[in-house]
Structure formats: structure tokens, C-alpha cells
CSV table of C-alpha atoms and ligand atoms in Angstrom, one decimal:
chain,number,residue,atom,x,y,z
A,65,MET,CA,-4.2,-0.3,-16.8
A,66,THR,CA,-1.6,2.5,-17.4
A,67,PHE,CA,-0.2,4.2,-14.4
A,68,ASP,CA,-1.0,7.7,-13.3
A,69,ARG,CA,-1.6,9.5,-10.1
A,70,LYS,CA,-5.0,11.0,-10.8
A,71,ILE,CA,-7.4,10.6,-7.9
A,72,ARG,CA,-9.3,7.3,-7.9
A,73,ILE,CA,-12.3,6.7,-5.7
A,74,ALA,CA,-12.7,3.1,-4.5
A,75,PRO,CA,-16.0,2.5,-2.7
A,76,SER,CA,-15.8,-0.3,-0.1
A,77,ILE,CA,-18.7,-2.7,-0.5
A,78,LEU,CA,-18.5,-3.4,3.2
A,79,SER,CA,-21.0,-0.6,3.5
A,80,ALA,CA,-23.3,-2.0,0.8
A,81,ASP,CA,-26.5,-4.0,1.3
A,82,PHE,CA,-25.2,-7.5,1.9
A,83,ALA,CA,-28.3,-9.0,0.3
A,84,ASP,CA,-27.8,-7.2,-3.0
A,85,PHE,CA,-24.1,-7.0,-4.0
A,86,GLY,CA,-24.7,-7.4,-7.7
A,87,ARG,CA,-26.9,-4.3,-8.0
A,88,GLU,CA,-24.9,-2.4,-5.4
A,89,ILE,CA,-21.7,-2.9,-7.5
A,90,ARG,CA,-23.5,-1.9,-10.7
A,91,ALA,CA,-24.9,1.2,-9.0
A,92,ILE,CA,-21.6,2.5,-7.7
A,93,GLU,CA,-19.9,2.0,-11.0
A,94,ALA,CA,-22.7,3.7,-12.9
A,95,GLU,CA,-22.2,6.6,-10.4
A,96,GLY,CA,-18.5,7.1,-11.0
A,97,ALA,CA,-16.6,4.6,-8.8
A,98,ASP,CA,-13.1,4.0,-10.3
A,99,TRP,CA,-12.4,0.8,-8.5
A,100,VAL,CA,-14.5,-1.6,-6.4
A,101,HIS,CA,-12.8,-2.3,-3.0
A,102,VAL,CA,-13.5,-5.7,-1.4
A,103,ASP,CA,-12.7,-6.1,2.3
A,104,VAL,CA,-11.8,-9.7,3.2
A,105,MET,CA,-11.7,-10.3,7.0
A,106,ASP,CA,-11.0,-13.5,8.8
A,107,GLY,CA,-12.1,-13.0,12.5
A,108,HIS,CA,-8.5,-13.6,13.5
A,109,PHE,CA,-6.2,-10.9,12.0
A,110,VAL,CA,-9.2,-8.5,12.5
A,111,PRO,CA,-12.2,-9.0,14.7
A,112,ASN,CA,-14.8,-9.3,11.9
A,113,LEU,CA,-15.6,-11.9,9.2
A,114,THR,CA,-16.6,-11.2,5.6
A,115,PHE,CA,-15.9,-12.7,2.2
A,116,GLY,CA,-14.4,-16.0,1.2
A,117,PRO,CA,-13.2,-16.7,-2.4
A,118,PRO,CA,-16.7,-17.9,-3.6
A,119,ALA,CA,-18.2,-14.6,-2.6
A,120,VAL,CA,-15.5,-12.7,-4.4
A,121,LYS,CA,-16.1,-14.9,-7.4
A,122,ALA,CA,-19.8,-14.1,-7.3
A,123,PHE,CA,-19.0,-10.3,-7.3
A,124,ARG,CA,-16.6,-10.6,-10.4
A,125,PRO,CA,-19.2,-10.6,-13.2
A,126,HIS,CA,-20.7,-7.4,-11.9
A,127,VAL,CA,-17.4,-5.5,-11.8
A,128,THR,CA,-16.5,-3.8,-15.0
A,129,THR,CA,-13.8,-1.4,-13.6
A,130,PHE,CA,-11.2,-2.9,-11.3
A,131,MET,CA,-11.6,-5.3,-8.4
A,132,ASP,CA,-9.3,-4.3,-5.6
A,133,VAL,CA,-9.2,-7.1,-2.9
A,134,HIS,CA,-7.9,-6.1,0.5
A,135,LEU,CA,-7.0,-9.2,2.5
A,136,MET,CA,-7.1,-8.7,6.3
A,137,ILE,CA,-6.3,-12.3,6.9
A,138,ALA,CA,-3.4,-14.2,8.6
A,139,PRO,CA,-1.9,-16.5,7.5
A,140,VAL,CA,-2.4,-15.1,4.0
A,141,ASP,CA,-0.1,-17.0,1.6
A,142,ALA,CA,-2.3,-20.1,1.4
A,143,TYR,CA,-5.3,-18.1,0.1
A,144,ILE,CA,-3.6,-15.9,-2.5
A,145,GLU,CA,-4.3,-18.3,-5.4
A,146,ALA,CA,-7.9,-18.7,-4.5
A,147,TYR,CA,-8.6,-15.0,-4.5
A,148,ALA,CA,-6.6,-14.6,-7.7
A,149,GLU,CA,-8.8,-17.3,-9.3
A,150,ALA,CA,-11.9,-15.7,-7.9
A,151,GLY,CA,-11.1,-12.7,-10.2
A,152,ALA,CA,-9.3,-10.1,-8.1
A,153,ASP,CA,-7.4,-7.5,-10.2
A,154,MET,CA,-5.3,-6.3,-7.3
A,155,ILE,CA,-4.5,-8.3,-4.1
A,156,THR,CA,-3.3,-6.4,-1.1
A,157,ALA,CA,-1.9,-8.2,1.9
A,158,HIS,CA,-0.9,-6.8,5.3
A,159,VAL,CA,2.7,-6.5,6.1
A,160,GLU,CA,1.8,-7.6,9.7
A,161,ALA,CA,0.1,-10.8,8.4
A,162,GLY,CA,3.2,-12.9,8.8
A,163,PRO,CA,7.0,-13.0,9.0
A,164,HIS,CA,7.5,-13.2,5.2
A,165,PRO,CA,5.7,-10.3,3.4
A,166,HIS,CA,8.4,-10.4,0.7
A,167,ARG,CA,7.4,-13.9,-0.1
A,168,THR,CA,3.7,-12.9,0.0
A,169,LEU,CA,4.3,-10.2,-2.6
A,170,GLN,CA,6.2,-12.6,-4.8
A,171,ALA,CA,3.3,-15.1,-4.6
A,172,ILE,CA,0.8,-12.4,-5.6
A,173,ARG,CA,2.9,-11.3,-8.5
A,174,ALA,CA,3.3,-15.0,-9.5
A,175,THR,CA,-0.5,-15.1,-10.1
A,176,GLY,CA,-0.2,-12.3,-12.6
A,177,LYS,CA,-2.3,-9.9,-10.4
A,178,LYS,CA,-1.3,-6.5,-9.2
A,179,ALA,CA,0.3,-6.6,-5.7
A,180,GLY,CA,-0.4,-4.3,-2.8
A,181,ILE,CA,1.0,-4.1,0.8
A,182,ALA,CA,-1.0,-2.6,3.6
A,183,LEU,CA,0.3,-1.0,6.9
A,184,ASN,CA,-1.8,-0.8,10.0
A,185,PRO,CA,-1.7,2.6,11.7
A,186,GLY,CA,0.8,1.5,14.4
A,187,THR,CA,3.2,0.0,11.9
A,188,PRO,CA,6.2,2.2,10.9
A,189,LEU,CA,6.8,3.0,7.3
A,190,GLU,CA,10.2,1.3,7.4
A,191,ALA,CA,8.4,-2.0,7.3
A,192,VAL,CA,8.0,-1.5,3.5
A,193,ASP,CA,11.6,-0.2,2.8
A,194,TYR,CA,12.7,-3.5,1.1
A,195,LEU,CA,9.3,-4.4,-0.4
A,196,LEU,CA,8.5,-1.4,-2.6
A,197,ASP,CA,10.0,-2.9,-5.8
A,198,LEU,CA,7.6,-5.8,-5.5
A,199,CYS,CA,4.5,-3.5,-5.1
A,200,ASP,CA,2.0,-1.8,-7.4
A,201,MET,CA,0.4,-0.1,-4.4
A,202,VAL,CA,1.0,0.6,-0.7
A,203,LEU,CA,-2.1,0.9,1.5
A,204,VAL,CA,-1.8,3.2,4.4
A,205,MET,CA,-4.6,2.3,6.9
A,206,THR,CA,-6.2,5.4,8.3
A,207,VAL,CA,-8.2,3.4,10.9
A,208,ASN,CA,-7.5,0.1,12.6
A,209,PRO,CA,-8.9,-2.4,10.2
A,210,GLY,CA,-12.0,-4.4,11.0
A,211,PHE,CA,-15.0,-2.2,10.6
A,212,GLY,CA,-16.5,0.6,8.5
A,213,GLY,CA,-17.5,3.9,10.0
A,214,GLN,CA,-14.5,4.5,12.3
A,215,LYS,CA,-12.7,7.8,12.9
A,216,PHE,CA,-9.8,8.9,10.7
A,217,ILE,CA,-6.4,8.7,12.5
A,218,HIS,CA,-4.6,12.0,11.7
A,219,SER,CA,-1.1,10.8,12.5
A,220,GLN,CA,-1.2,8.8,9.3
A,221,ILE,CA,-1.0,11.9,7.1
A,222,ASP,CA,2.7,12.3,7.9
A,223,LYS,CA,3.2,8.6,7.0
A,224,ILE,CA,1.6,9.2,3.6
A,225,ALA,CA,3.8,12.2,2.9
A,226,ARG,CA,7.0,10.3,3.8
A,227,LEU,CA,5.9,7.3,1.7
A,228,ARG,CA,5.2,9.6,-1.2
A,229,GLY,CA,8.9,10.8,-0.9
A,230,MET,CA,10.1,7.2,-0.7
A,231,ILE,CA,8.2,6.2,-3.8
A,232,GLY,CA,9.6,9.0,-6.0
A,233,ASP,CA,9.0,8.3,-9.7
A,234,ARG,CA,8.2,4.6,-9.2
A,235,PRO,CA,4.8,3.6,-10.5
A,236,ILE,CA,3.3,2.7,-7.1
A,237,HIS,CA,-0.1,3.9,-6.0
A,238,ILE,CA,-0.7,5.1,-2.5
A,239,GLN,CA,-4.1,4.0,-1.2
A,240,VAL,CA,-5.8,5.2,2.0
A,241,ASP,CA,-8.6,3.3,3.7
A,242,GLY,CA,-10.7,4.3,6.7
A,243,GLY,CA,-12.6,7.4,7.7
A,244,ILE,CA,-12.3,9.0,4.2
A,245,ASP,CA,-14.9,11.6,3.5
A,246,PRO,CA,-15.0,15.1,2.0
A,247,LYS,CA,-13.3,16.5,5.1
A,248,THR,CA,-10.4,14.1,5.2
A,249,ALA,CA,-10.0,13.5,1.5
A,250,PRO,CA,-8.1,16.8,0.8
A,251,LEU,CA,-5.6,16.0,3.7
A,252,VAL,CA,-4.6,12.6,2.3
A,253,ALA,CA,-4.6,13.8,-1.3
A,254,LYS,CA,-2.3,16.7,-0.4
A,255,ALA,CA,0.0,14.3,1.4
A,256,GLY,CA,0.3,12.2,-1.8
A,257,ALA,CA,-2.5,9.5,-1.7
A,258,ASP,CA,-4.1,8.8,-5.1
A,259,VAL,CA,-6.5,5.9,-4.4
A,260,LEU,CA,-9.2,6.8,-1.8
A,261,VAL,CA,-11.2,4.0,-0.3
A,262,ALA,CA,-14.5,5.1,1.2
A,263,GLY,CA,-17.3,3.0,2.6
A,264,SER,CA,-19.7,4.9,4.8
A,265,ALA,CA,-19.1,8.2,3.0
A,266,VAL,CA,-20.1,6.7,-0.4
A,267,PHE,CA,-23.1,4.5,0.7
A,268,ARG,CA,-24.5,7.0,3.3
A,269,GLY,CA,-28.1,8.1,2.5
A,270,GLY,CA,-28.3,6.1,-0.7
A,271,SER,CA,-29.6,2.7,-1.9
A,272,VAL,CA,-29.9,0.9,-5.2
A,273,ASP,CA,-33.2,2.6,-5.7
A,274,ARG,CA,-31.6,6.0,-4.8
A,275,GLN,CA,-28.3,5.5,-6.5
A,276,GLN,CA,-27.9,9.1,-7.5
A,277,VAL,CA,-27.0,9.7,-3.8
A,278,TYR,CA,-23.9,7.4,-4.3
A,279,GLY,CA,-23.0,9.6,-7.2
A,280,GLU,CA,-23.3,12.8,-5.2
A,281,ASN,CA,-21.2,11.3,-2.4
A,282,ILE,CA,-18.5,10.1,-4.8
A,283,ARG,CA,-18.4,13.4,-6.5
A,284,ALA,CA,-18.1,15.3,-3.2
A,285,ILE,CA,-15.1,13.2,-2.2
A,286,ARG,CA,-13.4,13.5,-5.5
A,287,ALA,CA,-14.0,17.3,-5.6
A,288,ALA,CA,-12.6,17.7,-2.1
A,289,ALA,CA,-9.5,15.6,-3.0
A,290,THR,CA,-8.8,17.5,-6.2
A,291,LEU,CA,-9.1,21.0,-4.8
B,1139,DX5,C1,-11.6,-1.2,7.4
B,1139,DX5,C2,-11.8,-1.5,5.9
B,1139,DX5,C3,-12.3,-0.3,5.1
B,1139,DX5,C4,-13.7,0.2,5.5
B,1139,DX5,C5,-13.7,1.7,5.3
B,1139,DX5,O1,-11.2,-2.3,8.0
B,1139,DX5,O2,-10.6,-1.9,5.3
B,1139,DX5,O3,-12.3,-0.6,3.7
B,1139,DX5,O4,-14.7,-0.4,4.9
B,1139,DX5,O5,-14.9,2.1,5.8
B,1139,DX5,P1,-15.2,3.7,6.1
B,1139,DX5,O6,-14.9,4.4,4.8
B,1139,DX5,O7,-16.6,3.7,6.5
B,1139,DX5,O8,-14.2,4.1,7.2
B,1140,ZN,ZN1,-10.2,-2.0,3.0
């Protein structure tokens, strides 16, 4: 994957039909998804439980774009290899997941996968000051992680803009996740975000049998972000 800052839309399959992931993934890709975002939750770091490595491995053959795995788990280091082997293309860990995020990023890089670091809304940007050179992406959470369908937290726009300045020319994506829809997409894109995760705003109103709705939703977010 060559680096550029064009807007990418990464639907979160947290909002998909849990009984039909293969078809859901194929539907969003056919309708223009750039990446497939997989939210891994452990019921401890966040108050919800989702996908272990075997589930992610089962998604893999259906993904032809790029599988972006967001780990909301603590501790995280012990599971990195398993998610890498399951077929993640990018593994993102939270800076709050433990005392050694630097070691975590080294461990992700050691698997040969792209490495991301995520910040909760309450975490200051300074937490990534000394981590950026180990990162392919920084994820600025625009909701408190754990659930889809929450309200966008506006204070994070300033964090995105300051992060964009910190990154400068370095080939590091800025991802946003939580409450992204055609209303909030232009705000984060203008501040400097280039990878937009969206769950409810992509899957809303559609289904595998009405997948053109996914396409309309993806195009509406992309158009709003590229205005
Ligand atoms: C939140 C997850 C998100 C979530 C986004 O914990 O990391 O990826 O699915 O959902 P929406 O777009 O509905 O806010
Ligand atoms: Zn996520």
C-alpha cells in the first residue's frame, strides 16, 4: 500500500449483521469501502465483548481491501501475534492499554503488520509524542470506545488538528472512529483526518439484500469529507 492522504472510508462491521459477516464484508467492499474496520473488545478495557482471533481469521478470506483491526483490549501484547496470524493488515492498540505502548508498537511491527496507536477522548495528544516514529497510523477516538451509535465528541477536532501539525510530512495516517456521519465527516477531514471509520452511518437502512443503501451511505460520507 503506497501512502497518501486521500480520504478512506472504513466501515466498522460492529454494525453489520452478526450472523452474516462474509456477505456483509463483500457487500460493503462492492459498495466502495476502502478498508474493513474490525472492533475487538474484551469486556475489560471496554464494557463490551466482540471478536477473538478465530473470528478475525474467518473474516479474512472475505476481505479483498485492507483489514484494519482495532484492539480495545488490555493487556494487549500477549494477543498481537494471534491477531497478526489471523490476517490483520493493520493492528491498532490503545495507548491506555498498558504502561509500555512503545513495546506494543515494536511488537506489532515485528509481525510485519502496519502499526496503529489509538487515543481515548480523555487522553492528551502528548501521550504519542515519543511513539510517532513507530506508527503507521494514529487513531483519535471521537467517542468513548465500546459501542456503536454514540454521539461525536467535538473537543477531539482540536486534537486532530494539532496531531496533523505534529505529523508533518511523515507517512502516518490519522484515523477517526465514533459518531462519523455526513455531518461530522467534513469537520474531521478539515482538521486533518484521512481514514474515517463509520459503523451506524454506513449500515443504517441497508442489508445484504439492499446493499445499494451501503453504497449511498458510503458515498454521502465521502462526498461530505471531500467538500
Ligand atoms: C467504538 C468502535 C467504533 C464503532 C463506531 O468503540 O471503535 O468503531 O463501531 O460506530 P459508529 O460509527 O456507529 O459511532
Ligand atoms: Zn473502532
